[in-house]
């Protein structure tokens, strides 16, 4: 056998053996779930998840499109500018209707390891202090759901 081939095969075997012993990481699409008990529930208001300014941009673009259908030359340019401004104002007003805060809850839970976790989420009247729950997900996507 080639004297350079033996060390390479040994290194490959070692790498495969160590790789097989490694703990698997979080799988794509997997959700972390932890058990906990509700310590406190405080009513709160949640901000809308609509993106600010989208209504004005959409209205402005629609206004430019409509303004471009009017007249020709300088008159068309003026109609496009007025359409953009008017559409932006109208779009912003329409968006304000949908940007109202919604009722929510700030829920403080204690995990089995004693760690306190606070989650803000839409109101769930089925939750109460002392109830055993699951914490699904993490970060901004975490939610408190009752154990079945």
Short mmCIF file of C-alpha atoms in Angstrom, two decimals:
data_model
loop_
_atom_site.label_atom_id
_atom_site.label_comp_id
_atom_site.label_asym_id
_atom_site.label_seq_id
_atom_site.Cartn_x
_atom_site.Cartn_y
_atom_site.Cartn_z
CA UNK A 1 0.00 0.00 0.00
CA UNK A 2 1.06 3.56 -0.58
CA UNK A 3 2.65 4.96 2.60
CA UNK A 4 0.73 8.28 2.20
CA UNK A 5 -2.60 6.52 1.85
CA UNK A 6 -2.60 4.80 5.28
CA UNK A 7 -2.49 8.04 7.37
CA UNK A 8 -5.20 9.55 5.20
CA UNK A 9 -7.49 6.56 5.67
CA UNK A 10 -6.83 6.66 9.43
CA UNK A 11 -7.64 10.38 9.58
CA UNK A 12 -10.83 9.83 7.57
CA UNK A 13 -11.92 6.99 9.89
CA UNK A 14 -11.25 9.16 12.96
CA UNK A 15 -13.23 12.07 11.49
CA UNK A 16 -16.19 9.79 10.69
CA UNK A 17 -16.13 8.27 14.18
CA UNK A 18 -16.06 11.68 15.88
CA UNK A 19 -18.78 13.02 13.58
CA UNK A 20 -21.04 10.09 14.45
CA UNK A 21 -20.66 10.90 18.17
CA UNK A 22 -21.67 14.55 17.79
CA UNK A 23 -25.06 15.56 19.18
CA UNK A 24 -27.50 16.54 16.46
CA UNK A 25 -28.38 20.24 16.28
CA UNK A 26 -31.85 21.71 16.01
CA UNK A 27 -33.57 20.40 12.93
CA UNK A 28 -34.94 22.92 10.41
CA UNK A 29 -38.56 23.73 11.26
CA UNK A 30 -38.23 22.28 14.77
CA UNK A 31 -39.85 24.26 17.60
CA UNK A 32 -38.50 24.41 21.13
CA UNK A 33 -41.13 23.47 23.73
CA UNK A 34 -40.60 23.88 27.50
CA UNK A 35 -42.89 23.17 30.45
CA UNK A 36 -43.71 25.93 32.92
CA UNK A 37 -46.27 27.23 35.43
CA UNK A 38 -47.94 30.64 35.15
CA UNK A 39 -46.83 33.02 37.92
CA UNK A 40 -48.49 36.26 36.74
CA UNK A 41 -50.76 37.56 33.96
CA UNK A 42 -50.93 41.30 33.23
CA UNK A 43 -53.30 42.76 30.60
CA UNK A 44 -51.49 44.89 28.01
CA UNK A 45 -51.90 46.37 24.54
CA UNK A 46 -49.96 44.91 21.61
CA UNK A 47 -48.84 47.15 18.79
CA UNK A 48 -50.09 46.37 15.30
CA UNK A 49 -47.84 44.22 13.17
CA UNK A 50 -48.55 46.30 10.04
CA UNK A 51 -45.50 47.97 8.56
CA UNK A 52 -45.61 51.75 8.95
CA UNK A 53 -45.66 53.67 5.68
CA UNK A 54 -46.90 50.86 3.46
CA UNK A 55 -50.30 52.53 3.05
CA UNK A 56 -48.72 55.83 2.00
CA UNK A 57 -46.38 54.14 -0.50
CA UNK A 58 -49.15 52.01 -2.01
CA UNK A 59 -51.50 55.00 -2.19
CA UNK A 60 -48.81 57.17 -3.75
CA UNK A 61 -48.05 54.57 -6.42
CA UNK A 62 -51.74 54.17 -7.21
CA UNK A 63 -52.08 57.96 -7.42
CA UNK A 64 -49.15 58.20 -9.88
CA UNK A 65 -50.72 55.46 -11.99
CA UNK A 66 -54.08 57.19 -12.12
CA UNK A 67 -52.50 60.60 -12.70
CA UNK A 68 -50.55 59.23 -15.70
CA UNK A 69 -53.86 58.48 -17.42
CA UNK A 70 -54.90 62.14 -17.37
CA UNK A 71 -54.02 64.57 -20.16
CA UNK A 72 -50.61 64.88 -21.77
CA UNK A 73 -47.37 66.84 -21.43
CA UNK A 74 -47.10 69.20 -18.46
CA UNK A 75 -50.73 68.53 -17.45
CA UNK A 76 -49.97 64.83 -17.13
CA UNK A 77 -46.90 65.58 -14.98
CA UNK A 78 -48.97 67.81 -12.68
CA UNK A 79 -51.71 65.16 -12.48
CA UNK A 80 -49.12 62.49 -11.57
CA UNK A 81 -47.61 64.64 -8.79
CA UNK A 82 -51.04 65.54 -7.38
CA UNK A 83 -52.10 61.88 -7.66
CA UNK A 84 -48.98 60.75 -5.80
CA UNK A 85 -49.50 63.24 -2.97
CA UNK A 86 -53.23 62.61 -2.71
CA UNK A 87 -52.79 58.85 -2.90
CA UNK A 88 -50.09 58.90 -0.21
CA UNK A 89 -52.31 60.90 2.16
CA UNK A 90 -55.33 58.65 1.48
CA UNK A 91 -53.25 55.47 1.85
CA UNK A 92 -51.83 56.67 5.16
CA UNK A 93 -55.32 57.41 6.52
CA UNK A 94 -56.59 53.97 5.48
CA UNK A 95 -53.61 52.29 7.17
CA UNK A 96 -54.27 54.17 10.42
CA UNK A 97 -57.61 52.34 10.71
CA UNK A 98 -55.80 49.01 10.84
CA UNK A 99 -52.90 50.07 13.08
CA UNK A 100 -54.92 50.06 16.31
CA UNK A 101 -53.36 48.21 19.27
CA UNK A 102 -54.92 44.86 20.12
CA UNK A 103 -55.64 43.40 23.58
CA UNK A 104 -52.86 41.17 24.85
CA UNK A 105 -51.30 39.62 27.93
CA UNK A 106 -47.85 39.74 29.45
CA UNK A 107 -47.47 36.29 30.99
CA UNK A 108 -44.69 35.46 33.46
CA UNK A 109 -44.02 31.73 33.84
CA UNK A 110 -41.55 29.70 35.91
CA UNK A 111 -39.86 26.79 34.14
CA UNK A 112 -39.07 23.49 35.85
CA UNK A 113 -35.49 24.70 36.37
CA UNK A 114 -36.77 27.79 38.25
CA UNK A 115 -36.09 30.33 35.48
CA UNK A 116 -38.69 33.09 35.03
CA UNK A 117 -39.75 33.80 31.43
CA UNK A 118 -41.98 36.68 30.29
CA UNK A 119 -43.97 36.45 27.06
CA UNK A 120 -46.31 39.07 25.54
CA UNK A 121 -48.97 37.60 23.27
CA UNK A 122 -52.59 38.13 22.15
CA UNK A 123 -55.10 37.68 24.97
CA UNK A 124 -56.07 34.09 25.77
CA UNK A 125 -58.92 33.94 28.32
CA UNK A 126 -58.18 30.23 28.91
CA UNK A 127 -54.97 30.98 30.82
CA UNK A 128 -54.85 31.52 34.61
CA UNK A 129 -52.25 31.89 37.39
CA UNK A 130 -50.99 28.52 38.65
CA UNK A 131 -51.85 26.72 35.41
CA UNK A 132 -49.28 24.35 33.87
CA UNK A 133 -48.39 25.47 30.35
CA UNK A 134 -45.93 24.98 27.52
CA UNK A 135 -43.64 27.70 26.18
CA UNK A 136 -43.55 27.12 22.44
CA UNK A 137 -40.73 28.70 20.43
CA UNK A 138 -38.30 31.35 21.59
CA UNK A 139 -37.60 35.07 21.28
CA UNK A 140 -40.31 37.18 19.66
CA UNK A 141 -42.03 34.03 18.39
CA UNK A 142 -42.51 32.46 21.86
CA UNK A 143 -46.10 31.65 22.89
CA UNK A 144 -47.68 30.30 26.07
CA UNK A 145 -50.20 27.50 25.50
CA UNK A 146 -52.06 25.36 28.06
CA UNK A 147 -50.94 21.76 28.64
CA UNK A 148 -53.55 19.30 27.41
#
